[in-house]
Amino acid sequence: MAELPPGGSPQPGEGVPGPPSGCARLRAVEPVLLLATLALGVQTPLLTQYLWTRLANGTQGGSGGCANGSGAGTPAGQQDVEAVVAHWSLYINLAGFFVGLFSVTLFGPWSDSVGRRPVLILPALGMALQAAAYLLVMYLQLPVGYLLLGRILSGLSGDYNLILAGCFAYVADVSDKRSRTLRVAILEACLGLAGMAASIIGGQWRKAEGYLAPFWLVFAASLCAALYAAFCLRESVSQRQRGRLFTFRHYLAVYRLYVDPGRGSAWKKLALYSLAFFLVVTVHFGTQDILILYELSSPLCWGSDLIGYGSAARYLTYLTSLTGLWLLQRCMADTWVAEMGLLSNVLGLGVIALAATTPLMFTGYGLLFFSMAATPVIRSKLSKLVNENEQGALFAAVACTEGLCSLVATGVFNSLFPASLHFMKGFPFLFGVIVLLVPAAILGWIEIRDSKPEYSHFEDLPSPVQEVAD
């Protein structure tokens, strides 16, 4: 393995693109995540609303919305719109998942050899292509099926999940084990900061200008993320070598994380933490997918501005969770901080499930103030279980888990939502509360089991009487 020159940038011809010699290189990966999350935060709720607007014209319900003179005239027509939009959301997510599953596990381990910057540039460009495809559909009024093309283009380049994997692997490269949980939490707080801004901007901008202008922002933010990673970001992998991209070895690197016999009992913790992460993120994605539909329809009947404020309140939980984690780390173990985060999630979703008024809905959002504390703790614990040269493979596996979470969440919650409209509209949120009890039990069991040796070793010491007798 050849060592690179100071600064971590390869020389021309070594296979990994470097920034121009006159560009100041930074070790801050946060702008990449901020810009990519801004793009995703603007795009996701507006795409759901765009589908609502377009698809409602093809149902018996009229133009969608609530029965207030501008929407569906009957509850049955409104439910038809909700069901069609939920199903199209499922199709679009499926298209991205099956393509992204192979690209993320290919690019992630590859970054352990060639560096993190390439796996940040490619998916950002893919997101820009996806936004361009969406703009063509809107400008030309093409059938909504063409939205799948943009989703596939983004999936081929790794999509947003690869950006997450690259950013978290970058942080693992530049942090020690003691500070890693807080560093990961800071990175996740960037998700909330960008998402909160995106929600407010997207909702208000769509109300004033329609869909086209906000999606131009999505395109510009994605392109800026790619340019920053290409020209301004310093590489975090200090020793790199030329690595083949299209090789089965990258998939084996992810597979070996969980089956390598040399890890001892660590593979069990990897599996259990991965399961806990899967369940927590599945509930998060699933409830987020249906929140827009839940707020658009009766009895809430929110418009774009209230939807934007609601999304901003949801993203604000990233910042409040970071603050709480920083304070609570001083007096308790990371696992118990995560348990408190799960409790906050349970309480918030329980209130939202019963919310029939705007104040009660925002009360539910308020109770979610600490709900994002669990995921940075789990990411950090996973990162500490593998070697430094396996961070890319690990976070590629985590990214695939997140992609699977998106698929399962969309399939379960987007199918459960229309099916439960006739007996309890908020039932999917109660279902999420029940699911969260499982990761809470897993995290608690591992923490209690790991803490036992600290005390049980005293039981093996001989008593003073035995020492005298000996």
Tab-separated table of C-alpha atoms in Angstrom:
chain	number	residue	atom	x	y	z
A	1	MET	CA	0.000	0.000	0.000
A	2	ALA	CA	1.644	3.229	-1.106
A	3	GLU	CA	1.513	6.190	1.280
A	4	LEU	CA	0.161	9.378	-0.197
A	5	PRO	CA	1.816	12.770	0.072
A	6	PRO	CA	0.922	15.123	2.968
A	7	GLY	CA	-2.609	16.465	2.799
A	8	GLY	CA	-4.135	13.130	1.870
A	9	SER	CA	-4.573	14.005	-1.808
A	10	PRO	CA	-3.383	11.604	-4.516
A	11	GLN	CA	-1.115	12.730	-7.292
A	12	PRO	CA	-2.486	12.887	-10.828
A	13	GLY	CA	-2.804	9.489	-12.386
A	14	GLU	CA	-3.216	7.553	-9.110
A	15	GLY	CA	-6.877	6.767	-9.741
A	16	VAL	CA	-8.560	9.105	-7.232
A	17	PRO	CA	-9.367	12.665	-8.327
A	18	GLY	CA	-7.870	15.423	-6.197
A	19	PRO	CA	-8.690	19.105	-5.930
A	20	PRO	CA	-6.732	21.721	-7.790
A	21	SER	CA	-3.475	22.716	-6.131
A	22	GLY	CA	-4.719	26.211	-5.350
A	23	CYS	CA	-7.847	25.089	-3.475
A	24	ALA	CA	-7.835	25.109	0.326
A	25	ARG	CA	-8.880	21.654	1.441
A	26	LEU	CA	-11.109	21.357	4.495
A	27	ARG	CA	-11.726	18.469	6.880
A	28	ALA	CA	-15.366	19.391	7.320
A	29	VAL	CA	-17.706	16.897	5.681
A	30	GLU	CA	-20.765	18.571	7.196
A	31	PRO	CA	-21.424	20.892	4.204
A	32	VAL	CA	-21.863	17.860	1.945
A	33	LEU	CA	-24.467	16.397	4.270
A	34	LEU	CA	-26.128	19.780	4.805
A	35	LEU	CA	-26.547	20.400	1.078
A	36	ALA	CA	-27.671	16.849	0.281
A	37	THR	CA	-30.171	16.884	3.149
A	38	LEU	CA	-31.435	20.290	2.058
A	39	ALA	CA	-32.106	18.825	-1.376
A	40	LEU	CA	-33.803	15.733	0.034
A	41	GLY	CA	-35.759	17.745	2.606
A	42	VAL	CA	-37.221	20.008	-0.053
A	43	GLN	CA	-37.890	17.177	-2.474
A	44	THR	CA	-39.565	14.521	-0.312
A	45	PRO	CA	-42.676	16.347	0.983
A	46	LEU	CA	-43.151	18.286	-2.249
A	47	LEU	CA	-42.986	15.107	-4.318
A	48	THR	CA	-45.772	13.628	-2.194
A	49	GLN	CA	-47.842	16.781	-2.675
A	50	TYR	CA	-47.092	16.777	-6.387
A	51	LEU	CA	-48.282	13.185	-6.646
A	52	TRP	CA	-51.386	14.171	-4.689
A	53	THR	CA	-52.107	17.010	-7.135
A	54	ARG	CA	-51.435	15.002	-10.307
A	55	LEU	CA	-53.062	11.718	-9.321
A	56	ALA	CA	-56.160	13.268	-7.792
A	57	ASN	CA	-57.217	14.366	-11.272
A	58	GLY	CA	-57.444	10.705	-12.284
A	59	THR	CA	-59.718	9.610	-9.439
A	60	GLN	CA	-63.372	10.137	-8.689
A	61	GLY	CA	-62.397	12.369	-5.809
A	62	GLY	CA	-61.724	15.430	-7.929
A	63	SER	CA	-58.569	17.405	-7.249
A	64	GLY	CA	-57.635	15.953	-3.894
A	65	GLY	CA	-57.439	17.555	-0.486
A	66	CYS	CA	-60.197	18.037	2.092
A	67	ALA	CA	-63.858	18.705	1.498
A	68	ASN	CA	-63.503	22.486	1.699
A	69	GLY	CA	-64.360	23.539	-1.784
A	70	SER	CA	-60.980	22.809	-3.289
A	71	GLY	CA	-60.642	19.121	-2.759
A	72	ALA	CA	-62.442	15.852	-2.835
A	73	GLY	CA	-66.158	16.137	-2.461
A	74	THR	CA	-66.640	12.950	-0.496
A	75	PRO	CA	-64.664	11.022	2.126
A	76	ALA	CA	-64.611	8.043	-0.232
A	77	GLY	CA	-63.041	10.135	-2.980
A	78	GLN	CA	-60.430	11.466	-0.569
A	79	GLN	CA	-59.547	7.944	0.525
A	80	ASP	CA	-59.087	6.947	-3.120
A	81	VAL	CA	-56.568	9.750	-3.572
A	82	GLU	CA	-54.723	8.773	-0.387
A	83	ALA	CA	-54.499	5.144	-1.463
A	84	VAL	CA	-53.221	5.950	-4.984
A	85	VAL	CA	-50.573	8.370	-3.691
A	86	ALA	CA	-49.414	5.864	-1.064
A	87	HIS	CA	-49.034	3.158	-3.703
A	88	TRP	CA	-47.055	5.379	-6.096
A	89	SER	CA	-44.752	6.350	-3.222
A	90	LEU	CA	-44.157	2.631	-2.733
A	91	TYR	CA	-43.305	2.107	-6.417
A	92	ILE	CA	-40.821	5.016	-6.474
A	93	ASN	CA	-39.077	3.839	-3.313
A	94	LEU	CA	-38.877	0.283	-4.622
A	95	ALA	CA	-37.175	1.492	-7.808
A	96	GLY	CA	-34.490	3.301	-5.833
A	97	PHE	CA	-33.934	0.537	-3.297
A	98	PHE	CA	-33.247	-2.400	-5.607
A	99	VAL	CA	-30.761	-0.409	-7.682
A	100	GLY	CA	-29.139	1.307	-4.703
A	101	LEU	CA	-28.713	-1.943	-2.778
A	102	PHE	CA	-25.987	-3.111	-5.163
A	103	SER	CA	-24.334	0.265	-5.751
A	104	VAL	CA	-23.975	1.167	-2.059
A	105	THR	CA	-22.361	-2.166	-1.144
A	106	LEU	CA	-20.052	-1.719	-4.133
A	107	PHE	CA	-18.965	1.868	-3.476
A	108	GLY	CA	-18.773	1.703	0.334
A	109	PRO	CA	-15.980	-0.921	0.703
A	110	TRP	CA	-14.277	0.602	-2.353
A	111	SER	CA	-13.894	3.836	-0.370
A	112	ASP	CA	-11.714	2.012	2.202
A	113	SER	CA	-9.092	1.734	-0.550
A	114	VAL	CA	-9.515	4.831	-2.716
A	115	GLY	CA	-10.873	7.281	-0.136
A	116	ARG	CA	-14.168	8.827	0.873
A	117	ARG	CA	-14.379	11.723	-1.584
A	118	PRO	CA	-15.374	9.678	-4.655
A	119	VAL	CA	-18.312	8.111	-2.799
A	120	LEU	CA	-19.531	11.589	-1.872
A	121	ILE	CA	-19.192	13.064	-5.362
A	122	LEU	CA	-20.992	10.304	-7.290
A	123	PRO	CA	-24.269	10.141	-5.303
A	124	ALA	CA	-24.525	13.937	-5.160
A	125	LEU	CA	-24.329	14.027	-8.956
A	126	GLY	CA	-26.929	11.259	-9.071
A	127	MET	CA	-29.296	13.302	-6.924
A	128	ALA	CA	-28.822	16.231	-9.302
A	129	LEU	CA	-29.755	13.984	-12.244
A	130	GLN	CA	-32.824	12.806	-10.362
A	131	ALA	CA	-33.940	16.403	-9.761
A	132	ALA	CA	-33.403	17.155	-13.462
A	133	ALA	CA	-35.614	14.199	-14.408
A	134	TYR	CA	-38.335	15.381	-12.009
A	135	LEU	CA	-38.187	18.866	-13.515
A	136	LEU	CA	-38.687	17.415	-17.007
A	137	VAL	CA	-41.777	15.546	-15.805
A	138	MET	CA	-43.190	18.777	-14.354
A	139	TYR	CA	-42.318	21.018	-17.286
A	140	LEU	CA	-43.630	18.611	-19.935
A	141	GLN	CA	-46.469	17.183	-17.810
A	142	LEU	CA	-45.225	13.665	-18.504
A	143	PRO	CA	-46.926	10.695	-16.845
A	144	VAL	CA	-45.826	10.239	-13.223
A	145	GLY	CA	-44.294	6.893	-14.177
A	146	TYR	CA	-41.322	8.824	-15.580
A	147	LEU	CA	-40.444	9.800	-12.023
A	148	LEU	CA	-39.166	6.247	-11.681
A	149	LEU	CA	-36.433	7.009	-14.236
A	150	GLY	CA	-34.982	9.763	-12.085
A	151	ARG	CA	-35.136	7.536	-9.018
A	152	ILE	CA	-33.225	4.782	-10.831
A	153	LEU	CA	-30.529	7.221	-11.991
A	154	SER	CA	-29.996	8.310	-8.402
A	155	GLY	CA	-29.964	4.691	-7.202
A	156	LEU	CA	-27.238	3.746	-9.695
A	157	SER	CA	-24.917	6.314	-8.139
A	158	GLY	CA	-25.658	5.240	-4.577
A	159	ASP	CA	-28.386	7.775	-3.797
A	160	TYR	CA	-28.629	9.684	-0.516
A	161	ASN	CA	-27.796	6.532	1.474
A	162	LEU	CA	-24.282	6.461	0.025
A	163	ILE	CA	-23.786	10.097	1.040
A	164	LEU	CA	-24.786	9.125	4.573
A	165	ALA	CA	-22.393	6.170	4.508
A	166	GLY	CA	-19.523	8.276	3.202
A	167	CYS	CA	-20.090	11.076	5.709
A	168	PHE	CA	-20.316	8.787	8.738
A	169	ALA	CA	-17.267	6.821	7.595
A	170	TYR	CA	-15.436	10.127	7.178
A	171	VAL	CA	-16.278	11.105	10.771
A	172	ALA	CA	-15.137	7.674	11.996
A	173	ASP	CA	-11.828	8.240	10.201
A	174	VAL	CA	-11.128	11.570	11.891
A	175	SER	CA	-12.442	10.863	15.446
A	176	ASP	CA	-11.332	8.641	18.310
A	177	LYS	CA	-13.594	6.141	20.044
A	178	ARG	CA	-14.155	8.351	23.065
A	179	SER	CA	-15.543	11.297	21.112
A	180	ARG	CA	-17.170	9.348	18.289
A	181	THR	CA	-20.720	9.266	19.682
A	182	LEU	CA	-20.828	13.040	20.009
A	183	ARG	CA	-19.228	13.539	16.590
A	184	VAL	CA	-21.819	11.252	15.009
A	185	ALA	CA	-24.561	13.140	16.854
A	186	ILE	CA	-23.223	16.431	15.511
A	187	LEU	CA	-23.344	14.994	12.008
A	188	GLU	CA	-26.922	13.849	12.573
A	189	ALA	CA	-27.760	17.318	13.894
A	190	CYS	CA	-26.746	18.601	10.466
A	191	LEU	CA	-29.571	16.463	9.107
A	192	GLY	CA	-31.997	18.309	11.335
A	193	LEU	CA	-30.612	21.758	10.601
A	194	ALA	CA	-30.790	21.297	6.839
A	195	GLY	CA	-34.104	19.465	7.017
A	196	MET	CA	-35.701	22.175	9.128
A	197	ALA	CA	-34.614	24.882	6.701
A	198	ALA	CA	-35.764	22.785	3.750
A	199	SER	CA	-39.196	22.202	5.242
A	200	ILE	CA	-39.874	25.878	5.872
A	201	ILE	CA	-38.474	26.994	2.518
A	202	GLY	CA	-40.159	24.230	0.541
A	203	GLY	CA	-43.632	24.696	1.989
A	204	GLN	CA	-43.688	28.479	1.655
A	205	TRP	CA	-41.995	28.506	-1.748
A	206	ARG	CA	-44.354	25.904	-3.176
A	207	LYS	CA	-47.349	27.917	-1.921
A	208	ALA	CA	-46.030	31.086	-3.588
A	209	GLU	CA	-44.372	29.766	-6.770
A	210	GLY	CA	-45.604	26.215	-7.371
A	211	TYR	CA	-43.425	23.121	-7.708
A	212	LEU	CA	-40.850	24.143	-10.308
A	213	ALA	CA	-38.820	26.715	-8.343
A	214	PRO	CA	-38.282	24.470	-5.264
A	215	PHE	CA	-37.111	21.600	-7.466
A	216	TRP	CA	-34.569	23.899	-9.088
A	217	LEU	CA	-33.248	24.421	-5.558
A	218	VAL	CA	-33.009	20.631	-5.182
A	219	PHE	CA	-30.942	20.458	-8.362
A	220	ALA	CA	-28.647	23.332	-7.315
A	221	ALA	CA	-28.068	22.002	-3.771
A	222	SER	CA	-27.181	18.526	-5.042
A	223	LEU	CA	-24.764	19.949	-7.596
A	224	CYS	CA	-23.122	22.180	-4.959
A	225	ALA	CA	-22.624	19.162	-2.681
A	226	ALA	CA	-20.800	17.360	-5.485
A	227	LEU	CA	-18.630	20.404	-6.249
A	228	TYR	CA	-17.695	20.888	-2.581
A	229	ALA	CA	-16.685	17.236	-2.212
A	230	ALA	CA	-14.697	17.379	-5.456
A	231	PHE	CA	-12.778	20.621	-4.940
A	232	CYS	CA	-12.815	21.632	-1.263
A	233	LEU	CA	-12.986	18.497	0.909
A	234	ARG	CA	-9.779	16.991	2.255
A	235	GLU	CA	-9.475	13.220	2.039
A	236	SER	CA	-9.780	11.424	5.398
A	237	VAL	CA	-8.143	8.134	4.366
A	238	SER	CA	-4.433	8.919	4.739
A	239	GLN	CA	-3.101	5.788	3.032
A	240	ARG	CA	-4.808	4.811	-0.173
A	241	GLN	CA	-4.157	2.492	-3.050
A	242	ARG	CA	-5.632	1.857	-6.427
A	243	GLY	CA	-8.651	-0.336	-6.048
A	244	ARG	CA	-10.794	-2.042	-8.657
A	245	LEU	CA	-14.376	-0.904	-8.476
A	246	PHE	CA	-16.171	-3.758	-10.199
A	247	THR	CA	-15.092	-6.714	-8.109
A	248	PHE	CA	-16.966	-9.162	-5.928
A	249	ARG	CA	-14.424	-8.512	-3.158
A	250	HIS	CA	-16.326	-5.414	-2.054
A	251	TYR	CA	-19.477	-7.429	-1.402
A	252	LEU	CA	-17.437	-10.024	0.503
A	253	ALA	CA	-16.030	-7.270	2.738
A	254	VAL	CA	-19.547	-6.414	3.876
A	255	TYR	CA	-20.411	-10.087	4.310
A	256	ARG	CA	-17.307	-10.754	6.417
A	257	LEU	CA	-18.306	-8.103	8.921
A	258	TYR	CA	-20.901	-10.472	10.313
A	259	VAL	CA	-19.353	-13.902	9.716
A	260	ASP	CA	-15.618	-13.481	10.403
A	261	PRO	CA	-14.787	-16.039	13.147
A	262	GLY	CA	-11.905	-13.889	14.332
A	263	ARG	CA	-14.304	-11.346	15.794
A	264	GLY	CA	-15.423	-13.664	18.595
A	265	SER	CA	-18.611	-12.468	20.262
A	266	ALA	CA	-18.411	-9.075	18.525
A	267	TRP	CA	-20.378	-10.413	15.552
A	268	LYS	CA	-23.346	-11.059	17.848
A	269	LYS	CA	-23.316	-7.454	18.986
A	270	LEU	CA	-23.020	-6.320	15.365
A	271	ALA	CA	-26.093	-8.352	14.477
A	272	LEU	CA	-28.112	-7.186	17.487
A	273	TYR	CA	-27.192	-3.522	17.081
A	274	SER	CA	-27.985	-3.770	13.364
A	275	LEU	CA	-31.398	-5.240	14.188
A	276	ALA	CA	-32.085	-2.478	16.710
A	277	PHE	CA	-30.983	0.142	14.165
A	278	PHE	CA	-33.190	-1.437	11.502
A	279	LEU	CA	-36.298	-1.304	13.699
A	280	VAL	CA	-35.731	2.249	14.926
A	281	VAL	CA	-35.079	3.659	11.446
A	282	THR	CA	-37.955	1.671	9.926
A	283	VAL	CA	-40.391	3.298	12.336
A	284	HIS	CA	-38.814	6.688	11.684
A	285	PHE	CA	-39.056	6.350	7.893
A	286	GLY	CA	-42.493	4.750	7.961
A	287	THR	CA	-44.124	7.376	10.134
A	288	GLN	CA	-42.409	10.151	8.189
A	289	ASP	CA	-43.786	8.799	4.898
A	290	ILE	CA	-47.394	8.907	6.042
A	291	LEU	CA	-47.236	12.091	8.104
A	292	ILE	CA	-47.746	14.246	5.012
A	293	LEU	CA	-50.860	12.296	4.012
A	294	TYR	CA	-52.042	12.295	7.630
A	295	GLU	CA	-51.777	16.088	7.740
A	296	LEU	CA	-53.198	16.759	4.268
A	297	SER	CA	-56.464	14.916	4.886
A	298	SER	CA	-59.255	15.424	7.402
A	299	PRO	CA	-59.589	16.125	10.258
A	300	LEU	CA	-56.374	18.206	10.155
A	301	CYS	CA	-56.607	19.453	6.527
A	302	TRP	CA	-53.249	21.227	6.659
A	303	GLY	CA	-51.978	23.370	3.803
A	304	SER	CA	-48.425	23.675	2.516
A	305	ASP	CA	-47.440	26.237	5.173
A	306	LEU	CA	-48.541	24.107	8.146
A	307	ILE	CA	-46.973	21.025	6.566
A	308	GLY	CA	-43.729	22.977	6.328
A	309	TYR	CA	-43.918	24.013	9.989
A	310	GLY	CA	-44.692	20.442	11.001
A	311	SER	CA	-41.704	19.125	9.063
A	312	ALA	CA	-39.533	21.826	10.628
A	313	ALA	CA	-40.673	20.756	14.112
A	314	ARG	CA	-39.819	17.166	13.236
A	315	TYR	CA	-36.341	18.121	12.018
A	316	LEU	CA	-35.798	20.295	15.096
A	317	THR	CA	-35.654	17.064	17.116
A	318	TYR	CA	-32.176	16.441	15.642
A	319	LEU	CA	-30.875	19.589	17.336
A	320	THR	CA	-32.682	19.066	20.631
A	321	SER	CA	-31.523	15.445	20.676
A	322	LEU	CA	-27.909	16.560	20.155
A	323	THR	CA	-28.176	19.002	23.050
A	324	GLY	CA	-29.732	16.383	25.307
A	325	LEU	CA	-27.154	13.763	24.355
A	326	TRP	CA	-24.281	16.163	25.079
A	327	LEU	CA	-25.706	16.918	28.541
A	328	LEU	CA	-26.728	13.392	29.503
A	329	GLN	CA	-23.428	11.832	28.406
A	330	ARG	CA	-21.884	13.509	31.440
A	331	CYS	CA	-23.931	11.470	33.905
A	332	MET	CA	-24.984	8.231	32.209
A	333	ALA	CA	-23.861	5.633	29.699
A	334	ASP	CA	-24.648	6.079	26.006
A	335	THR	CA	-27.087	3.172	26.037
A	336	TRP	CA	-29.325	4.751	28.655
A	337	VAL	CA	-29.288	7.992	26.671
A	338	ALA	CA	-30.549	5.960	23.703
A	339	GLU	CA	-33.256	4.406	25.891
A	340	MET	CA	-34.494	7.876	26.828
A	341	GLY	CA	-34.568	8.755	23.155
A	342	LEU	CA	-36.760	5.735	22.444
A	343	LEU	CA	-39.087	6.768	25.288
A	344	SER	CA	-39.446	10.214	23.726
A	345	ASN	CA	-40.264	8.562	20.402
A	346	VAL	CA	-42.919	6.341	21.970
A	347	LEU	CA	-44.643	9.244	23.740
A	348	GLY	CA	-44.625	11.485	20.663
A	349	LEU	CA	-46.004	8.873	18.277
A	350	GLY	CA	-48.679	7.905	20.804
A	351	VAL	CA	-49.994	11.472	20.913
A	352	ILE	CA	-49.815	11.902	17.127
A	353	ALA	CA	-51.853	8.712	16.691
A	354	LEU	CA	-54.728	10.365	18.571
A	355	ALA	CA	-54.287	13.911	17.215
A	356	ALA	CA	-57.439	15.364	15.688
A	357	THR	CA	-56.533	19.050	16.100
A	358	THR	CA	-53.543	21.174	15.143
A	359	PRO	CA	-52.493	21.966	18.764
A	360	LEU	CA	-52.533	18.280	19.695
A	361	MET	CA	-50.492	17.423	16.600
A	362	PHE	CA	-47.813	19.932	17.558
A	363	THR	CA	-47.881	18.562	21.105
A	364	GLY	CA	-46.918	15.210	19.644
A	365	TYR	CA	-44.074	16.862	17.739
A	366	GLY	CA	-42.945	18.485	20.984
A	367	LEU	CA	-42.776	15.138	22.782
A	368	LEU	CA	-40.455	13.885	20.045
A	369	PHE	CA	-37.828	16.415	21.191
A	370	PHE	CA	-35.319	13.672	22.191
A	371	SER	CA	-36.374	10.969	19.736
A	372	MET	CA	-33.241	11.095	17.550
A	373	ALA	CA	-30.784	10.279	20.349
A	374	ALA	CA	-30.885	6.520	19.725
A	375	THR	CA	-29.487	6.376	16.171
A	376	PRO	CA	-26.141	8.189	16.783
A	377	VAL	CA	-25.519	5.951	19.787
A	378	ILE	CA	-26.120	2.805	17.730
A	379	ARG	CA	-23.986	4.078	14.823
A	380	SER	CA	-21.148	4.835	17.230
A	381	LYS	CA	-21.340	1.425	18.901
A	382	LEU	CA	-21.295	-0.310	15.521
A	383	SER	CA	-18.282	1.728	14.430
A	384	LYS	CA	-16.336	0.754	17.562
A	385	LEU	CA	-16.821	-2.962	16.849
A	386	VAL	CA	-14.834	-2.995	13.588
A	387	ASN	CA	-11.315	-2.063	12.526
A	388	GLU	CA	-10.389	1.358	11.211
A	389	ASN	CA	-9.901	-0.007	7.678
A	390	GLU	CA	-13.427	-1.462	7.688
A	391	GLN	CA	-15.392	1.721	8.324
A	392	GLY	CA	-16.423	2.079	4.694
A	393	ALA	CA	-17.683	-1.503	4.546
A	394	LEU	CA	-19.506	-1.081	7.864
A	395	PHE	CA	-21.301	2.105	6.919
A	396	ALA	CA	-22.102	0.633	3.510
A	397	ALA	CA	-23.852	-2.169	5.415
A	398	VAL	CA	-25.581	0.440	7.570
A	399	ALA	CA	-26.605	2.336	4.435
A	400	CYS	CA	-28.041	-0.859	2.951
A	401	THR	CA	-29.882	-1.386	6.213
A	402	GLU	CA	-31.308	2.115	5.856
A	403	GLY	CA	-32.315	1.346	2.285
A	404	LEU	CA	-34.029	-1.808	3.472
A	405	CYS	CA	-35.657	0.260	6.220
A	406	SER	CA	-37.036	2.614	3.585
A	407	LEU	CA	-38.381	-0.302	1.563
A	408	VAL	CA	-39.963	-2.103	4.512
A	409	ALA	CA	-41.273	1.126	6.024
A	410	THR	CA	-42.888	2.195	2.767
A	411	GLY	CA	-44.348	-1.231	2.148
A	412	VAL	CA	-45.691	-1.675	5.678
A	413	PHE	CA	-46.769	1.825	6.680
A	414	ASN	CA	-47.968	3.000	3.251
A	415	SER	CA	-50.058	-0.172	3.002
A	416	LEU	CA	-51.201	-0.052	6.619
A	417	PHE	CA	-52.312	3.570	6.373
A	418	PRO	CA	-55.034	3.157	3.702
A	419	ALA	CA	-56.069	-0.171	5.238
A	420	SER	CA	-56.645	1.426	8.655
A	421	LEU	CA	-58.546	4.505	7.449
A	422	HIS	CA	-61.896	2.825	8.111
A	423	PHE	CA	-61.327	2.022	11.787
A	424	MET	CA	-58.463	4.224	13.124
A	425	LYS	CA	-56.486	6.658	11.034
A	426	GLY	CA	-53.631	6.898	13.535
A	427	PHE	CA	-53.177	3.142	13.939
A	428	PRO	CA	-49.837	3.026	12.010
A	429	PHE	CA	-48.311	5.331	14.636
A	430	LEU	CA	-49.461	3.024	17.430
A	431	PHE	CA	-47.955	0.133	15.484
A	432	GLY	CA	-44.664	2.046	15.438
A	433	VAL	CA	-44.844	2.430	19.229
A	434	ILE	CA	-45.108	-1.342	19.642
A	435	VAL	CA	-42.175	-1.979	17.284
A	436	LEU	CA	-39.926	0.412	19.232
A	437	LEU	CA	-40.220	-1.743	22.342
A	438	VAL	CA	-38.004	-4.380	20.662
A	439	PRO	CA	-34.879	-2.191	20.147
A	440	ALA	CA	-35.356	-0.803	23.648
A	441	ALA	CA	-35.137	-4.355	24.996
A	442	ILE	CA	-32.099	-5.191	22.814
A	443	LEU	CA	-30.091	-2.146	23.878
A	444	GLY	CA	-30.925	-2.653	27.543
A	445	TRP	CA	-30.007	-6.348	27.448
A	446	ILE	CA	-26.604	-5.715	25.828
A	447	GLU	CA	-25.759	-2.939	28.285
A	448	ILE	CA	-26.700	-5.018	31.334
A	449	ARG	CA	-24.840	-8.052	30.003
A	450	ASP	CA	-21.684	-6.030	29.269
A	451	SER	CA	-21.716	-4.353	32.676
A	452	LYS	CA	-21.817	-7.623	34.623
A	453	PRO	CA	-18.082	-8.481	34.312
A	454	GLU	CA	-17.220	-5.165	35.952
A	455	TYR	CA	-18.785	-6.404	39.158
A	456	SER	CA	-18.965	-10.177	38.928
A	457	HIS	CA	-15.173	-10.557	38.868
A	458	PHE	CA	-15.159	-9.761	42.588
A	459	GLU	CA	-17.081	-12.987	43.175
A	460	ASP	CA	-14.096	-14.971	41.875
A	461	LEU	CA	-11.660	-13.460	44.395
A	462	PRO	CA	-10.818	-15.603	47.479
A	463	SER	CA	-12.227	-14.488	50.804
A	464	PRO	CA	-9.855	-13.255	53.545
A	465	VAL	CA	-10.535	-16.426	55.548
A	466	GLN	CA	-9.494	-18.607	52.606
A	467	GLU	CA	-6.306	-16.566	52.123
A	468	VAL	CA	-5.306	-17.082	55.770
A	469	ALA	CA	-6.036	-20.796	55.541
A	470	ASP	CA	-3.903	-21.093	52.471
